[in-house]
Coordinates of C-alpha atoms in Angstrom, one line a residue:
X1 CA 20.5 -14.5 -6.8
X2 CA 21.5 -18.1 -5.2
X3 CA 20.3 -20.5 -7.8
X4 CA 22.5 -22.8 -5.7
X5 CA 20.9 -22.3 -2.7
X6 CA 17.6 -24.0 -3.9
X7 CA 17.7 -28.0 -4.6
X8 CA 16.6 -28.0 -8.0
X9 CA 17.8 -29.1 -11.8
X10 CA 18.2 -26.2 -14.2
X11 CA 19.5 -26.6 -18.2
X12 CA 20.6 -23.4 -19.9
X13 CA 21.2 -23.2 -23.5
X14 CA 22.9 -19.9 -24.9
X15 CA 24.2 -19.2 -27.8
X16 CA 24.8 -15.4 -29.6
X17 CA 21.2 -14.6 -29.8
X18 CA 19.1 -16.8 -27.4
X19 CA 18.8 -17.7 -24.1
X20 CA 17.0 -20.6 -22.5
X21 CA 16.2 -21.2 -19.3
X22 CA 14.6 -24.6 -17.5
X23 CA 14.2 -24.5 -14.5
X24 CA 13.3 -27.6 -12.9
X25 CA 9.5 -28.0 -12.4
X26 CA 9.1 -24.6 -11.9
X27 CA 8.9 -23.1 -15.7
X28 CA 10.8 -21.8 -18.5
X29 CA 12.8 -18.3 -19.2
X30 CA 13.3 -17.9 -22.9
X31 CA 15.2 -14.7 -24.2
X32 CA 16.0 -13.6 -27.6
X33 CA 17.9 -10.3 -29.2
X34 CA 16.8 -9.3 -32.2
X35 CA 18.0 -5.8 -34.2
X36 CA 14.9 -4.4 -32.7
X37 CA 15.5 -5.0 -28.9
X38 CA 15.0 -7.8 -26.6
X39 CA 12.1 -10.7 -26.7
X40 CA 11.5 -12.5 -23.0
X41 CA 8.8 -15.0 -22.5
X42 CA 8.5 -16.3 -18.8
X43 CA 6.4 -19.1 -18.3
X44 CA 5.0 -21.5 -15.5
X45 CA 2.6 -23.6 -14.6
X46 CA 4.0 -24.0 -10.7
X47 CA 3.7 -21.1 -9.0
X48 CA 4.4 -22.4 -5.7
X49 CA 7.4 -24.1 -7.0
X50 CA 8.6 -20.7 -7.9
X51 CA 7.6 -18.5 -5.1
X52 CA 9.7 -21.0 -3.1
X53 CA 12.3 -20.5 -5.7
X54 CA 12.5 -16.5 -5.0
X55 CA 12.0 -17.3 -1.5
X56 CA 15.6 -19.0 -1.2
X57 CA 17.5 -16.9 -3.8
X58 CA 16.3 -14.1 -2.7
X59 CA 15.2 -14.6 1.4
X60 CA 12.0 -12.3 0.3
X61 CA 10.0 -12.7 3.9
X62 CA 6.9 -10.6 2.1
X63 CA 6.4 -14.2 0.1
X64 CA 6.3 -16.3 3.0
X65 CA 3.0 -15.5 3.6
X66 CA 1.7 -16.4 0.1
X67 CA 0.0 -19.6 -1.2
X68 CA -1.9 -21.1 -3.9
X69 CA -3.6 -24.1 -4.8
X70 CA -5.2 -26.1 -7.7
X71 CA -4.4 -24.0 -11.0
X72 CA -1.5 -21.9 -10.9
X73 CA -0.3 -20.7 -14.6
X74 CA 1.3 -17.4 -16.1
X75 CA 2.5 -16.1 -19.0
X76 CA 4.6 -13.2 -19.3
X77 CA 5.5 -11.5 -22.4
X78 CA 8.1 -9.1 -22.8
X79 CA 9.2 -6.3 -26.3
X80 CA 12.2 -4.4 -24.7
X81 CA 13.8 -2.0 -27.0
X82 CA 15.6 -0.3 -24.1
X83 CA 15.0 1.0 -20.7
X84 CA 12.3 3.9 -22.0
X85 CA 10.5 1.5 -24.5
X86 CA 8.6 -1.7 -23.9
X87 CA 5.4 -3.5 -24.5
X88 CA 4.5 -6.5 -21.9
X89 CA 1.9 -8.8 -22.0
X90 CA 0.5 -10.6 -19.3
X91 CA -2.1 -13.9 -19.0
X92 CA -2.6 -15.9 -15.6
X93 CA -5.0 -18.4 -14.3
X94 CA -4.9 -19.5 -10.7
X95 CA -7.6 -21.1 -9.0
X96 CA -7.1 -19.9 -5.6
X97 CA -4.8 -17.7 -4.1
X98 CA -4.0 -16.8 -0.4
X99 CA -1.8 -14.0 1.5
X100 CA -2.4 -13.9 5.4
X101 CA -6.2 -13.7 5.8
X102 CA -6.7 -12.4 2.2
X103 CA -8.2 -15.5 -0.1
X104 CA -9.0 -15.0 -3.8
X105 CA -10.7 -17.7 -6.3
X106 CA -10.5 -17.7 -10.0
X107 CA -8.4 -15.4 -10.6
X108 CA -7.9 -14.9 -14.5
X109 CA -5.7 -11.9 -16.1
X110 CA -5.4 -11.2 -19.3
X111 CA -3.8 -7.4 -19.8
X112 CA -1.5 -5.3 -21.4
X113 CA 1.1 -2.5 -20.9
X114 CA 3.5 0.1 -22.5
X115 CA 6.1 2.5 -22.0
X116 CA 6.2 4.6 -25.5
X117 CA 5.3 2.2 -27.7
X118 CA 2.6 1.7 -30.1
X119 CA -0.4 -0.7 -28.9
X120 CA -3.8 -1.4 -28.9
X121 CA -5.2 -4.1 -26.3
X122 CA -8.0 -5.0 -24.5
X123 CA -8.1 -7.4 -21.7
X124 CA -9.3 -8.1 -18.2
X125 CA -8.8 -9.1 -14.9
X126 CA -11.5 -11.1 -13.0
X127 CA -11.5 -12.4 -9.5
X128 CA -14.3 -14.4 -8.8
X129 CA -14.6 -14.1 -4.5
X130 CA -12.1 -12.5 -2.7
X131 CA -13.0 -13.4 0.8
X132 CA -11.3 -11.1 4.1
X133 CA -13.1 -12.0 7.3
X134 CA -16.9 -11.6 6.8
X135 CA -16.4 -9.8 3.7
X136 CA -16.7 -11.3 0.4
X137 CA -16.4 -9.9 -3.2
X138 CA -16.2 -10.2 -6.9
X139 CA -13.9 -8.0 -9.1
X140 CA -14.2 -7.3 -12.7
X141 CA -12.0 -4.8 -14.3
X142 CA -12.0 -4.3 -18.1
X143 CA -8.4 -2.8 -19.2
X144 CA -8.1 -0.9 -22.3
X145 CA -4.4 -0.2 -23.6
X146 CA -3.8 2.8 -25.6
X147 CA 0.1 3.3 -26.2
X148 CA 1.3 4.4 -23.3
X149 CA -1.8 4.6 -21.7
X150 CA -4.3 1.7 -19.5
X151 CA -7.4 2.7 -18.8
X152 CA -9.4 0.5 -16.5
X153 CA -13.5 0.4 -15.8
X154 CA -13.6 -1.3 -12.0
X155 CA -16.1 -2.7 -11.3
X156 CA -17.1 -4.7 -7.7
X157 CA -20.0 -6.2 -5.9
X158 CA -19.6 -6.7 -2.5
X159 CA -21.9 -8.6 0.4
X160 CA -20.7 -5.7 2.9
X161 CA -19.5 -2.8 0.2
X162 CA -21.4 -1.2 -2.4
X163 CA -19.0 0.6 -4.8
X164 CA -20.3 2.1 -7.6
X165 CA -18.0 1.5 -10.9
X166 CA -15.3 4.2 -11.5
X167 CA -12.3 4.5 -14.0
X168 CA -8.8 4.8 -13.0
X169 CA -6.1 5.5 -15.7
X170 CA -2.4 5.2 -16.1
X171 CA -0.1 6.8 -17.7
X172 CA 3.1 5.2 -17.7
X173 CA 4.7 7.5 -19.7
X174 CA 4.1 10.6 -17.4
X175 CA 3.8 8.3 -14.5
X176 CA 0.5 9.8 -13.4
X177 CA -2.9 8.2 -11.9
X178 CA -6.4 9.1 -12.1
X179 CA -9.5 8.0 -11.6
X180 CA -13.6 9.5 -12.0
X181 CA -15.3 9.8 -8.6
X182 CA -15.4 6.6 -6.8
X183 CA -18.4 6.2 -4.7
X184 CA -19.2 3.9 -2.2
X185 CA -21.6 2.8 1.0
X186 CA -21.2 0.4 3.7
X187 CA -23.2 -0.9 6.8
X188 CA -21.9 -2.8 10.2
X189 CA -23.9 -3.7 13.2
X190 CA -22.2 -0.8 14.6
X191 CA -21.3 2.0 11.5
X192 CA -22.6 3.2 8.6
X193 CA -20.2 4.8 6.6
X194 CA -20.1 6.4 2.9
X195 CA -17.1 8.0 0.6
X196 CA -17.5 10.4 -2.6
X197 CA -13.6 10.5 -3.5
X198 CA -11.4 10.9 -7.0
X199 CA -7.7 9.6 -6.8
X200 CA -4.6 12.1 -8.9
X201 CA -1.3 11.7 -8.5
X202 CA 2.3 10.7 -9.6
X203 CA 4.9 7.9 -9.1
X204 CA 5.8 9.8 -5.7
X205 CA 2.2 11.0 -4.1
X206 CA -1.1 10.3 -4.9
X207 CA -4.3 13.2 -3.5
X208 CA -7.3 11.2 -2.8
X209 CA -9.7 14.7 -3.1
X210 CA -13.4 14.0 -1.4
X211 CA -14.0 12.8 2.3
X212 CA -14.9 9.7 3.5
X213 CA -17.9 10.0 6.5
X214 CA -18.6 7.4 9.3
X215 CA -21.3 7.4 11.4
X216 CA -20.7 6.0 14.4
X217 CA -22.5 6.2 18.4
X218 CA -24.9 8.5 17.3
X219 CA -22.1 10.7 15.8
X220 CA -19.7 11.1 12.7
X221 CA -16.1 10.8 11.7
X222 CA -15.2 12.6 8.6
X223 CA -11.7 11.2 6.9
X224 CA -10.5 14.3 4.8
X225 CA -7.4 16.0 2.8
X226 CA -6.3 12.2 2.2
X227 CA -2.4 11.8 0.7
X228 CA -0.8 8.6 -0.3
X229 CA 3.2 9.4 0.1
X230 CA 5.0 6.4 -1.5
X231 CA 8.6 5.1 -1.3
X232 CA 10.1 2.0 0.0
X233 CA 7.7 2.2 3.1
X234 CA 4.1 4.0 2.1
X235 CA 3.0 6.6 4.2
X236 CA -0.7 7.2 4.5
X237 CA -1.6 10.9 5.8
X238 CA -5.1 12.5 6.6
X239 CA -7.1 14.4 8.9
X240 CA -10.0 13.0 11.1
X241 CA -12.9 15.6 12.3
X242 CA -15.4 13.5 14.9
X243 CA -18.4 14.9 16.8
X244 CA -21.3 13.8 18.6
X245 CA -19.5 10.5 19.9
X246 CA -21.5 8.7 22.8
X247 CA -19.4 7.7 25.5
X248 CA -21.4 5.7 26.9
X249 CA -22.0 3.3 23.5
X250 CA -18.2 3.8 23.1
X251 CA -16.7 2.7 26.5
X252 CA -19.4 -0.5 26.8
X253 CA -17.8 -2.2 24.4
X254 CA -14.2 -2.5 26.1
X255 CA -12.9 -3.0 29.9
X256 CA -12.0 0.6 30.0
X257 CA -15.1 1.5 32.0
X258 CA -18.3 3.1 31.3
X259 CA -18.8 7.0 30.7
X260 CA -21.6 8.7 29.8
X261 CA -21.9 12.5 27.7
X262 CA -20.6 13.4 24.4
X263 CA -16.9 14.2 23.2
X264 CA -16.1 16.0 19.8
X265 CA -12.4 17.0 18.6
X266 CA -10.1 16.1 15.6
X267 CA -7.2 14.2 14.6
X268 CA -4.5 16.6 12.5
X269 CA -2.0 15.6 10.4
X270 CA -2.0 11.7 11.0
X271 CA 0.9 9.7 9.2
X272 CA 1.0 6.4 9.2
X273 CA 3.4 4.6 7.9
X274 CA 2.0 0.8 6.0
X275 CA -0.6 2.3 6.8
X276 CA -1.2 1.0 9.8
X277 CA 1.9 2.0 12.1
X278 CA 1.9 6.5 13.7
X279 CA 3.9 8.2 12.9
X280 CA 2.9 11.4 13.7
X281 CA -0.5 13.3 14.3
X282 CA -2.0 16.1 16.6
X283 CA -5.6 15.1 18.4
X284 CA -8.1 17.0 20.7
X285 CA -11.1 15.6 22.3
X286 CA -13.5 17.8 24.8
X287 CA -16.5 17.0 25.9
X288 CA -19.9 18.3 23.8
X289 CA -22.4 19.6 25.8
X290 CA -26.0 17.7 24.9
X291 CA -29.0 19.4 26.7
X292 CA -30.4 16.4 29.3
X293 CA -28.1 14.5 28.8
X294 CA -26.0 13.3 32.4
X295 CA -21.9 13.2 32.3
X296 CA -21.1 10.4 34.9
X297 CA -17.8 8.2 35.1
X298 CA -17.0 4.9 36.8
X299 CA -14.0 4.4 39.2
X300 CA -12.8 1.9 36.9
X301 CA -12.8 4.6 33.8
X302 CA -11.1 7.4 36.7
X303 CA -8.4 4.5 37.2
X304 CA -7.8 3.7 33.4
X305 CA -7.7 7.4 32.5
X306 CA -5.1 7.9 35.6
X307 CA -3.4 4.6 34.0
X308 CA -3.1 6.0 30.7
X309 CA -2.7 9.4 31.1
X310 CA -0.1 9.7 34.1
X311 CA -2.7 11.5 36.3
X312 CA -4.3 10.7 39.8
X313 CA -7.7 11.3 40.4
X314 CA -9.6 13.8 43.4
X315 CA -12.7 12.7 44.5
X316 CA -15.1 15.0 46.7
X317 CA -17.8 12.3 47.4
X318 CA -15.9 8.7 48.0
X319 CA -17.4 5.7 48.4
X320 CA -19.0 5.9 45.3
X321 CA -18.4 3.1 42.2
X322 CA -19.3 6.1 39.6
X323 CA -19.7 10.3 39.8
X324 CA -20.3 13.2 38.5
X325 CA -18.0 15.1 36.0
X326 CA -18.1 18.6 34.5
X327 CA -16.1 18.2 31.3
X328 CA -13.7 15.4 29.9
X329 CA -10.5 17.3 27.6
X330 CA -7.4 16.7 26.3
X331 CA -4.6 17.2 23.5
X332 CA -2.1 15.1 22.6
X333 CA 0.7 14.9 19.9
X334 CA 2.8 12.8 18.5
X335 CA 6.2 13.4 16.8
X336 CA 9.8 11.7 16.7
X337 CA 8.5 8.3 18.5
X338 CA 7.4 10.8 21.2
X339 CA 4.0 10.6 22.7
X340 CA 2.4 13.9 24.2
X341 CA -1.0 14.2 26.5
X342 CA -1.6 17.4 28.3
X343 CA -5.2 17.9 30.6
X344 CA -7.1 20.7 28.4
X345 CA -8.6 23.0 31.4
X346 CA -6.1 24.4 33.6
X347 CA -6.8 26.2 37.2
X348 CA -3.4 27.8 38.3
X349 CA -1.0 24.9 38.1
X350 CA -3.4 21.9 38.2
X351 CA -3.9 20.2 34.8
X352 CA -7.2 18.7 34.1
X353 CA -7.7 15.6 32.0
X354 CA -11.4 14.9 34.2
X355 CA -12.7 18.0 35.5
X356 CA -15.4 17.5 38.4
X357 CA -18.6 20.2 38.9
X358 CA -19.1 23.0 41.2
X359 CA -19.5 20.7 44.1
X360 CA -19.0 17.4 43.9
X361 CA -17.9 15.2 41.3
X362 CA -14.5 13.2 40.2
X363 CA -11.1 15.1 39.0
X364 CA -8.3 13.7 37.2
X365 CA -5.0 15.9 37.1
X366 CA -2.3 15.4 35.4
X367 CA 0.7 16.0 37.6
X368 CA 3.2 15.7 35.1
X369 CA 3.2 19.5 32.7
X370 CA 6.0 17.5 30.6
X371 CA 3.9 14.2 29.7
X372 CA 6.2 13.0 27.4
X373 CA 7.0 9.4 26.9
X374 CA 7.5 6.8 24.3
X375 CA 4.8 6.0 21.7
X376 CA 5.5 2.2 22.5
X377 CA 5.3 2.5 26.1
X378 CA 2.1 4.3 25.7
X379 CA 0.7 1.4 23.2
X380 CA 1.1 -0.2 26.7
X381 CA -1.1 1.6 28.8
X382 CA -3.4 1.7 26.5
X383 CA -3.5 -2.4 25.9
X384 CA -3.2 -2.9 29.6
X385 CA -7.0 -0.9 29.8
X386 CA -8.8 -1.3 26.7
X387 CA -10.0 -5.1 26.5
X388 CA -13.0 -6.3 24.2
X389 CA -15.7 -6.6 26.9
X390 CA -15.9 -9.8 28.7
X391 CA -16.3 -8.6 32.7
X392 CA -19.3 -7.0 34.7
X393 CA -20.3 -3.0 33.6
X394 CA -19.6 -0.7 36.5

């Protein structure tokens, strides 16, 4: 670290068995060596002081994004006997803390830890409203310390969320995770969706068994065979099966133009990486055939489908602003930053991504067999067509 790189005062007294630390008005370090290992208390009652402290020693960007406000005090214990054994104790009290559109009040932690040591504790940690967008909550999880061992009873009530309370337990000493079955429901104007999961895993992956289910335009997603791969940039994989999704209910809410019918398909082997970011996946979507119920397509949806999918559309009836359609299919896969579509009904050498009916209808062929191209440059297509809705429905 740069101490000198932050303008602040700092006194240091050593001597052969203690170390103290002032820093400025940012808080105290205090070590001592005893025959039994190491003693380090860490304290401060500025925790902005010293986030902007790491901030400049340390040029830590993930920081930047955090503040607090009103009460902002920890206290952090440390028994080291050596790099295998170690107790820590741990009490703060901040009154409101925020990290990009995250905002928690009251936070108050009082817990425990150990790595092969003997220790009994029981603590807590309490957030009363954590607030993301519309959603608002309140945490209470009671921690229970045994050696090596922290069990914690979660427990959360939620205006948007109801999770019922689970366990999830630590064991630092084999560096494993596991929790009971965590359960939980929630409603949107537009979803329902529910999740029966248990977590198990290790320092390395973590199996979230169970499926999460989302029912959405009159259909479902499932979210199953869930992994959490960690490392220095966390890797979220799963598999997504969807059916019964309503076209019409889907491609109203965007600029992409309006389709009517049912699709089904899957998502295989999805990676992504901050769990946010593909990095890899396999997908299918076809149309599902629903008795009585029409298949049409706008001209704006033929064009965004061309857009997106490298294709051009053949129309036996022009003059039309929307038409008839037999099926909708494609697969597409992603691997090494590159992006695959192909048109999933095939008549001698055409490629169909839009097939038209008997007669008339709309086609969209995709004239290029080796669609390949770059996952970012297809990120464009796609933002160049699907807008939130905000012109006239075709």
């Amino acid at each position: 670290m740069d101490f000198s790189a932050y303008p602040t005062t700092s006194t240091i007294y050593i001597d052969k068995k203690r170390a103290l630390i002032e820093i400025g008005n940012i808080g105290t370090v205090d070590i001592n060596k005893n025959p039994k290992g190491t003693t380090v208390k860490i304290e401060s009652d500025n925790l902005t002081a010293a986030k902007n402290f790491i901030i400049s020693a340390t040029e830590n960007e993930f920081l930047n994004n955090l503040s607090f406000k009103g009460k902002q005090k920890a206290l952090i214990l440390l028994n080291i006997k050596n790099s295998k054994q170690f107790k820590a104790f741990l009490n703060v009290e901040i009154s409101t803390l925020k990290y990009r559109n995250i905002e928690a009040e009251e936070i108050k932690i009082n817990t425990a830890v150990a790595l092969n040591e003997k220790l009994k504790h029981k603590g807590y940690i309490k957030i009363k409203e954590i607030k993301t967008g519309k959603l608002n909550s309140e945490i209470d999880i009671q921690t229970t310390t045994d050696n090596s061992v922290l069990k914690l009873k979660v427990n959360i009530k939620s205006n948007k969320v109801k999770i019922e309370p689970f366990y999830l337990t630590l064991n630092l000493a084999k560096r494993e995770i596991e929790s009971s079955k965590i359960k939980a429901y929630a409603n949107t104007d537009i979803a329902k969706a529910s999740a029966n999961l248990k977590i198990s895993g290790t320092e390395k992956l973590i199996n979230i068994l169970g499926n999460m289910t989302v029912r959405i335009f009159d259909g479902y997603l499932k979210i199953e065979n869930i992994k959490l791969i960690l490392g220095k940039l966390p890797i979220l994989a799963c598999d997504i099966t969807f059916r019964h999704i309503n076209l019409k209910k889907l491609t109203d809410m965007t600029d992409f133009g309006r389709v009517t019918g049912f699709v089904e398909g899957y998502v295989k082997d999805l990676k992504l990486v901050n769990f946010k970011n593909p990095l890899e996946f396999e997908m299918l979507v076809k149309t599902e055939n629903v008795k009585g119920v029409s298949k049409r397509i706008s001209l704006k949806a033929v064009n965004s489908i061309s857009k997106v999918g490298g294709g051009i559309a053949s129309v036996a009836i022009p003059f039309f602003k929307n038409f008839a359609y037999s099926s909708i299919g494609f697969r597409a896969t992603l691997k090494n930053n590159i992006f695959s579509l192909h048109g999933l009904y095939k008549e001698g050498n055409k490629e169909y991504i839009v097939k038209k009916g008997f007669l008339v209808g709309v086609s969209v062929i995709n004239m290029n067999s080796n669609n390949k191209i770059e996952w970012n440059d297809f990120l464009n297509r796609i933002k160049r067509v699907m807008k939130k809705k905000g012109g006239v429905k075709e």
